[in-house]
Amino acid sequence: LSSPSKSFAGCHSRRTSASLRQMFGCRYYNSAANTFDSDESAGNGPEGIASGGTSWIHDQISHNDGPNQSPFLVLDSKRHNEPVIRVRQGVVNIKGLKILHSCMGTDIWNGNAAVQVQPPFGTDGAPVRIAAPSVGPTANVSCCDIMSLSGRGFVNIDGGLSRIFNCNIHNSAATGIYVGGAGSRALITQTDVVENGNGDNRHARGVARGHSGVYLEQGLAKIIDCNISKNSLTGISAVSGEHATLNIEQSDLIANGSLQLEMPPIGTPSRNRSSSRDNTIAARGTIRLRSKFGKERAAANANLTSPTTALPPLPQSPSEFPDDRVMRAGQVMVVDN
């Protein structure tokens, strides 16, 4: 899907409607010339890009296309709260894609995300519970680069199941990964969740700045060997005292905007079920990247792994996390890449 001088910009199934072909046609993008290849059958006309032309696509591809070029899946939509990939039922396996998202709207729970794993709603407005032998919404996502310029990077909600492995989820307007709703489960391993929560700078009434790397509202999140750093607000937040379970181990939480790690409230059932072991928690330091695409992006943007400066002090005390390596304000931890 790529050649030495071209990056794949978007691919969806072609429909019979000309307008849908214009919106979702497959076409190659010449990043050097900042143009799409001419292909009338792909609908490459003035409606092919929804808002603001192709310059923003060129900017993002040039900053995120490493030496080993991979297919880009791009959605730029005038529709409100429309994800690139929406999983409602059954199992989807996604591997090796770079997913770039932008849409109108501010509903970061129900659609304004690059990837949305969520069952459909019934006539009563409640999520439909998928009964056996049918399979509920399940996403297995590996070796992907995910970014939403208008909303969240990844949403797993209302009983969805997601397994995220070796992905780079970064520079999203809102939360990097959100897990919420009864029965939701997410397993996140060897993944970078960095520099999220920056706000929507493309739309005048878009999402405001100030979001976490990972936000667990309800359900289970298990995080193993991940890097969750330099996000606008907290690194990880688990807020429910009754309905959340957070297990995190062998991970780095460095240089996030406020709290590095916000566990469920002390003394609650959620806190008793949660655990934090063998993690590195620091207000400043050098980021050790886990994912293939995270390392490629760091090579293209050398400042990503440079030591941070003028950061707020670490809010937690070492005694709160006895099994973690917690660095105090003024200390610097440098971890080799």
Coordinates of C-alpha atoms in Angstrom, one line a residue:
L1 CA 0.0 0.0 0.0
S2 CA 3.0 2.3 -0.1
S3 CA 6.0 3.2 -2.2
P4 CA 9.2 5.0 -1.5
S5 CA 7.7 8.4 -2.4
K6 CA 4.1 7.9 -1.4
S7 CA 2.1 7.3 1.8
F8 CA -1.3 5.7 1.9
A9 CA -3.8 8.3 3.1
G10 CA -7.1 6.5 3.5
C11 CA -9.0 3.4 2.6
H12 CA -12.7 2.5 3.1
S13 CA -15.0 0.3 1.0
R14 CA -16.2 2.1 -2.1
R15 CA -20.0 2.6 -2.3
T16 CA -22.1 3.2 -5.3
S17 CA -22.8 6.8 -4.3
A18 CA -20.5 9.3 -5.9
S19 CA -20.5 11.5 -2.8
L20 CA -19.4 8.6 -0.6
R21 CA -16.7 7.7 -3.0
Q22 CA -15.4 11.2 -2.8
M23 CA -15.4 11.0 1.0
F24 CA -14.1 7.5 1.5
G25 CA -12.2 6.6 -1.7
C26 CA -8.8 4.9 -1.6
R27 CA -6.0 7.1 -2.9
Y28 CA -2.3 7.6 -2.6
Y29 CA -0.9 10.7 -1.0
N30 CA 2.4 12.2 -2.2
S31 CA 3.8 13.6 1.0
A32 CA 6.6 15.4 -0.7
A33 CA 4.3 17.3 -3.0
N34 CA 1.4 17.6 -0.5
T35 CA -1.0 16.2 -3.1
F36 CA -3.3 13.3 -3.7
D37 CA -2.7 11.3 -6.9
S38 CA -5.3 12.1 -9.6
D39 CA -7.9 9.3 -9.7
E40 CA -11.4 10.1 -10.7
S41 CA -12.7 6.6 -9.7
A42 CA -11.5 7.4 -6.2
G43 CA -13.6 10.6 -6.1
N44 CA -10.6 12.8 -5.6
G45 CA -12.6 16.1 -5.9
P46 CA -13.3 19.1 -3.8
E47 CA -15.4 17.1 -1.4
G48 CA -12.7 14.5 -0.9
I49 CA -11.4 16.3 2.1
A50 CA -13.9 17.6 4.5
S51 CA -12.3 20.6 6.1
G52 CA -9.4 22.8 5.4
G53 CA -7.8 20.9 2.5
T54 CA -4.9 18.5 2.8
S55 CA -2.3 20.7 4.5
W56 CA -3.0 19.3 8.0
I57 CA -2.7 15.8 6.6
H58 CA 0.7 16.7 5.1
D59 CA 1.8 18.1 8.4
Q60 CA 0.8 15.0 10.4
I61 CA 2.2 12.5 7.9
S62 CA 5.5 14.3 7.6
H63 CA 5.9 14.2 11.4
N64 CA 4.8 10.6 11.9
D65 CA 5.9 8.8 8.8
G66 CA 9.1 6.9 9.8
P67 CA 11.7 5.2 7.6
N68 CA 9.5 2.1 7.2
Q69 CA 6.4 3.6 5.7
S70 CA 3.0 2.2 6.7
P71 CA -0.5 2.7 5.5
F72 CA -2.3 5.7 6.8
L73 CA -6.1 5.5 7.5
V74 CA -7.4 9.1 7.6
L75 CA -10.9 10.4 8.5
D76 CA -11.6 14.1 8.2
S77 CA -15.3 14.5 8.6
K78 CA -17.9 17.3 8.9
R79 CA -20.2 14.8 10.6
H80 CA -20.4 15.2 14.4
N81 CA -18.7 12.6 16.6
E82 CA -17.7 10.1 13.9
P83 CA -14.9 7.7 14.6
V84 CA -12.5 6.2 12.1
I85 CA -13.3 2.7 13.3
R86 CA -16.4 1.8 15.3
V87 CA -16.8 -1.7 16.7
R88 CA -20.4 -2.6 17.8
Q89 CA -20.4 -6.4 17.8
G90 CA -18.0 -9.2 17.0
V91 CA -14.3 -9.2 16.8
V92 CA -12.0 -6.9 14.7
N93 CA -8.3 -7.4 14.4
I94 CA -6.3 -4.3 13.5
K95 CA -2.6 -4.4 12.8
G96 CA 0.1 -2.2 11.4
L97 CA -2.1 0.9 10.6
K98 CA -1.5 4.6 11.3
I99 CA -4.9 6.0 12.1
L100 CA -5.4 9.8 11.9
H101 CA -8.8 11.2 13.0
S102 CA -10.6 14.6 12.9
C103 CA -14.3 15.3 13.1
M104 CA -16.8 17.9 14.3
G105 CA -18.4 17.7 17.7
T106 CA -17.4 17.3 21.4
D107 CA -19.0 14.0 22.4
I108 CA -15.8 12.2 23.4
W109 CA -17.9 9.3 24.9
N110 CA -20.0 8.4 21.9
G111 CA -18.0 8.9 18.7
N112 CA -15.4 11.6 18.8
A113 CA -12.5 9.2 18.9
A114 CA -10.2 7.5 16.4
V115 CA -11.3 4.0 17.6
Q116 CA -14.7 3.5 19.3
V117 CA -15.5 0.0 20.9
Q118 CA -19.1 0.2 22.1
P119 CA -22.3 -1.9 21.7
P120 CA -25.3 -0.3 20.0
F121 CA -28.0 1.5 21.9
G122 CA -31.5 0.0 22.2
T123 CA -34.8 1.8 21.8
D124 CA -34.7 2.7 25.5
G125 CA -31.4 4.5 25.0
A126 CA -29.4 2.0 27.0
P127 CA -26.5 -0.1 25.6
V128 CA -27.6 -3.4 24.2
R129 CA -26.0 -6.3 26.1
I130 CA -24.8 -8.9 23.6
A131 CA -25.9 -12.4 24.7
A132 CA -24.1 -15.7 23.9
P133 CA -23.4 -17.2 21.5
S134 CA -23.0 -13.8 19.9
V135 CA -19.8 -11.9 20.7
G136 CA -19.8 -8.4 22.2
P137 CA -17.7 -5.6 20.7
T138 CA -14.0 -6.8 20.8
A139 CA -11.0 -5.0 19.3
N140 CA -7.5 -6.6 19.1
V141 CA -5.2 -3.7 18.1
S142 CA -1.5 -4.3 17.6
C143 CA 1.4 -2.3 16.2
C144 CA -0.7 0.8 15.4
D145 CA -0.2 4.5 15.6
I146 CA -3.4 6.3 16.7
M147 CA -4.1 10.0 16.9
S148 CA -7.3 12.1 17.1
L149 CA -7.0 15.8 16.5
S150 CA -10.6 16.4 17.7
G151 CA -11.3 13.9 20.4
R152 CA -10.0 10.8 22.2
G153 CA -7.5 8.3 20.8
F154 CA -9.2 5.1 21.9
V155 CA -12.6 4.6 23.6
N156 CA -13.7 1.3 25.2
I157 CA -17.1 1.7 26.8
D158 CA -20.4 0.1 27.8
G159 CA -19.0 -3.5 28.1
G160 CA -16.5 -3.5 25.2
L161 CA -13.3 -5.6 25.3
S162 CA -10.0 -4.2 23.9
R163 CA -6.5 -5.7 23.7
I164 CA -4.0 -3.0 22.8
F165 CA -0.5 -4.2 22.1
N166 CA 2.6 -2.3 21.0
C167 CA 0.7 0.8 19.9
N168 CA 1.6 4.5 19.9
I169 CA -1.4 6.6 21.1
H170 CA -0.4 10.2 21.0
N171 CA -1.1 13.9 20.5
S172 CA -4.9 13.4 20.8
A173 CA -7.1 16.4 21.6
A174 CA -8.6 14.6 24.6
T175 CA -7.8 11.4 26.5
G176 CA -5.4 8.9 25.0
I177 CA -7.3 5.8 26.2
Y178 CA -10.7 5.9 27.9
V179 CA -12.4 2.9 29.6
G180 CA -15.9 3.3 31.0
G181 CA -19.2 1.6 31.5
A182 CA -20.1 -1.6 33.4
G183 CA -18.3 -4.7 32.2
S184 CA -15.7 -2.9 30.1
R185 CA -12.2 -4.4 29.9
A186 CA -8.9 -3.3 28.5
L187 CA -5.6 -5.0 28.4
I188 CA -2.8 -2.6 27.4
T189 CA 0.8 -3.9 26.9
Q190 CA 4.0 -2.4 25.6
T191 CA 2.2 0.7 24.5
D192 CA 3.1 4.4 24.5
V193 CA 0.4 6.8 25.6
V194 CA 2.1 10.2 25.3
E195 CA 1.3 13.9 24.8
N196 CA -2.5 13.6 24.8
G197 CA -5.1 16.1 26.1
N198 CA -3.9 19.1 24.0
G199 CA -7.3 20.2 22.9
D200 CA -8.8 20.6 19.4
N201 CA -7.0 23.3 17.5
R202 CA -8.8 22.8 14.2
H203 CA -12.4 23.6 15.2
A204 CA -13.5 26.8 17.0
R205 CA -15.9 25.0 19.3
G206 CA -13.9 21.8 19.7
V207 CA -12.7 19.9 22.8
A208 CA -10.8 22.0 25.3
R209 CA -7.3 21.2 26.6
G210 CA -6.7 19.2 29.8
H211 CA -7.1 15.4 29.6
S212 CA -5.4 12.3 30.9
G213 CA -3.3 9.7 29.2
V214 CA -5.5 6.8 30.5
Y215 CA -8.8 7.4 32.2
L216 CA -10.6 4.5 33.8
E217 CA -14.2 5.5 34.9
Q218 CA -15.6 2.0 35.3
G219 CA -14.5 -1.5 34.4
L220 CA -11.1 -3.2 34.4
A221 CA -7.9 -1.9 32.9
K222 CA -4.7 -3.9 33.1
I223 CA -1.6 -2.1 32.0
I224 CA 1.7 -3.9 31.6
D225 CA 5.1 -2.6 30.5
C226 CA 3.7 0.7 29.1
N227 CA 5.0 4.3 28.9
I228 CA 2.3 6.8 29.9
S229 CA 4.1 10.2 29.9
K230 CA 3.8 13.9 29.0
N231 CA 0.0 14.0 28.9
S232 CA -1.7 17.3 29.6
L233 CA -3.4 16.3 32.9
T234 CA -2.9 13.1 34.8
G235 CA -1.0 10.1 33.5
I236 CA -3.6 7.5 34.7
S237 CA -6.8 8.2 36.6
A238 CA -9.2 5.6 38.1
V239 CA -12.0 7.5 39.7
S240 CA -14.8 5.1 40.7
G241 CA -14.8 3.9 44.3
E242 CA -17.1 1.0 43.5
H243 CA -16.8 -0.1 39.9
A244 CA -13.2 0.3 38.7
T245 CA -10.2 -2.1 38.9
L246 CA -6.8 -0.8 37.8
N247 CA -3.8 -3.1 37.7
I248 CA -0.5 -1.5 36.5
E249 CA 2.9 -3.0 36.5
Q250 CA 6.4 -2.5 35.0
S251 CA 5.3 0.8 33.5
D252 CA 6.7 4.4 33.4
L253 CA 4.6 7.4 34.3
I254 CA 6.8 10.5 33.7
A255 CA 6.3 14.2 33.3
N256 CA 2.5 14.2 33.1
G257 CA 0.8 17.6 33.8
S258 CA -0.6 17.0 37.3
L259 CA -0.9 13.6 39.1
Q260 CA 1.3 10.9 37.6
L261 CA -1.0 8.1 38.9
E262 CA -4.4 8.6 40.5
M263 CA -5.6 5.3 42.0
P264 CA -9.2 4.8 43.3
P265 CA -9.9 6.4 46.6
I266 CA -8.3 4.7 49.6
G267 CA -10.5 2.3 51.5
T268 CA -12.9 1.7 48.7
P269 CA -13.7 -1.6 47.0
S270 CA -12.1 -0.4 43.8
R271 CA -8.9 0.5 45.6
N272 CA -8.8 -2.9 47.3
R273 CA -9.0 -4.7 43.9
S274 CA -6.4 -2.4 42.3
S275 CA -2.6 -2.7 42.3
S276 CA 0.5 -0.8 41.3
R277 CA 3.8 -2.7 41.2
D278 CA 7.3 -2.2 39.8
N279 CA 6.5 1.1 38.1
T280 CA 8.7 4.2 37.6
I281 CA 6.8 7.3 38.7
A282 CA 8.7 10.6 38.2
A283 CA 8.0 14.3 37.6
R284 CA 10.8 14.6 35.2
G285 CA 13.1 12.3 33.2
T286 CA 13.8 10.7 29.9
I287 CA 11.0 8.7 28.3
R288 CA 11.7 5.0 27.5
L289 CA 9.5 4.2 24.5
R290 CA 7.9 0.8 24.0
S291 CA 6.2 0.8 20.7
K292 CA 7.7 0.5 17.2
F293 CA 5.8 3.6 16.0
G294 CA 6.7 5.5 19.1
K295 CA 10.4 4.9 18.5
E296 CA 10.0 5.9 14.8
R297 CA 8.3 9.1 15.8
A298 CA 11.0 9.9 18.3
A299 CA 13.6 9.5 15.6
A300 CA 11.7 12.0 13.4
N301 CA 11.1 14.4 16.4
A302 CA 14.2 14.4 18.5
N303 CA 12.7 16.5 21.2
L304 CA 10.2 13.7 22.2
T305 CA 12.8 11.9 24.3
S306 CA 14.7 14.9 25.6
P307 CA 14.7 15.5 29.4
T308 CA 11.8 17.7 30.5
T309 CA 12.3 20.9 32.5
A310 CA 10.2 23.2 34.7
L311 CA 7.6 20.5 35.5
P312 CA 5.4 20.5 38.6
P313 CA 6.5 18.5 41.7
L314 CA 5.2 14.9 42.0
P315 CA 2.0 14.9 44.1
Q316 CA 2.2 11.4 45.6
S317 CA 4.3 10.3 48.5
P318 CA 6.6 7.2 48.3
S319 CA 4.7 5.4 51.0
E320 CA 1.5 5.5 49.0
F321 CA 3.1 3.3 46.3
P322 CA 5.6 1.0 48.3
D323 CA 6.2 -1.3 45.3
D324 CA 7.0 1.5 42.8
R325 CA 10.1 3.6 42.2
V326 CA 8.9 7.1 43.1
M327 CA 11.2 10.1 42.4
R328 CA 10.6 13.3 44.4
A329 CA 10.7 16.8 43.1
G330 CA 14.2 17.9 42.2
Q331 CA 15.3 14.3 41.4
V332 CA 15.9 13.3 37.8
M333 CA 15.6 9.7 36.6
V334 CA 17.2 8.9 33.2
V335 CA 16.2 5.6 31.7
D336 CA 18.1 4.4 28.7
N337 CA 16.1 3.8 25.5

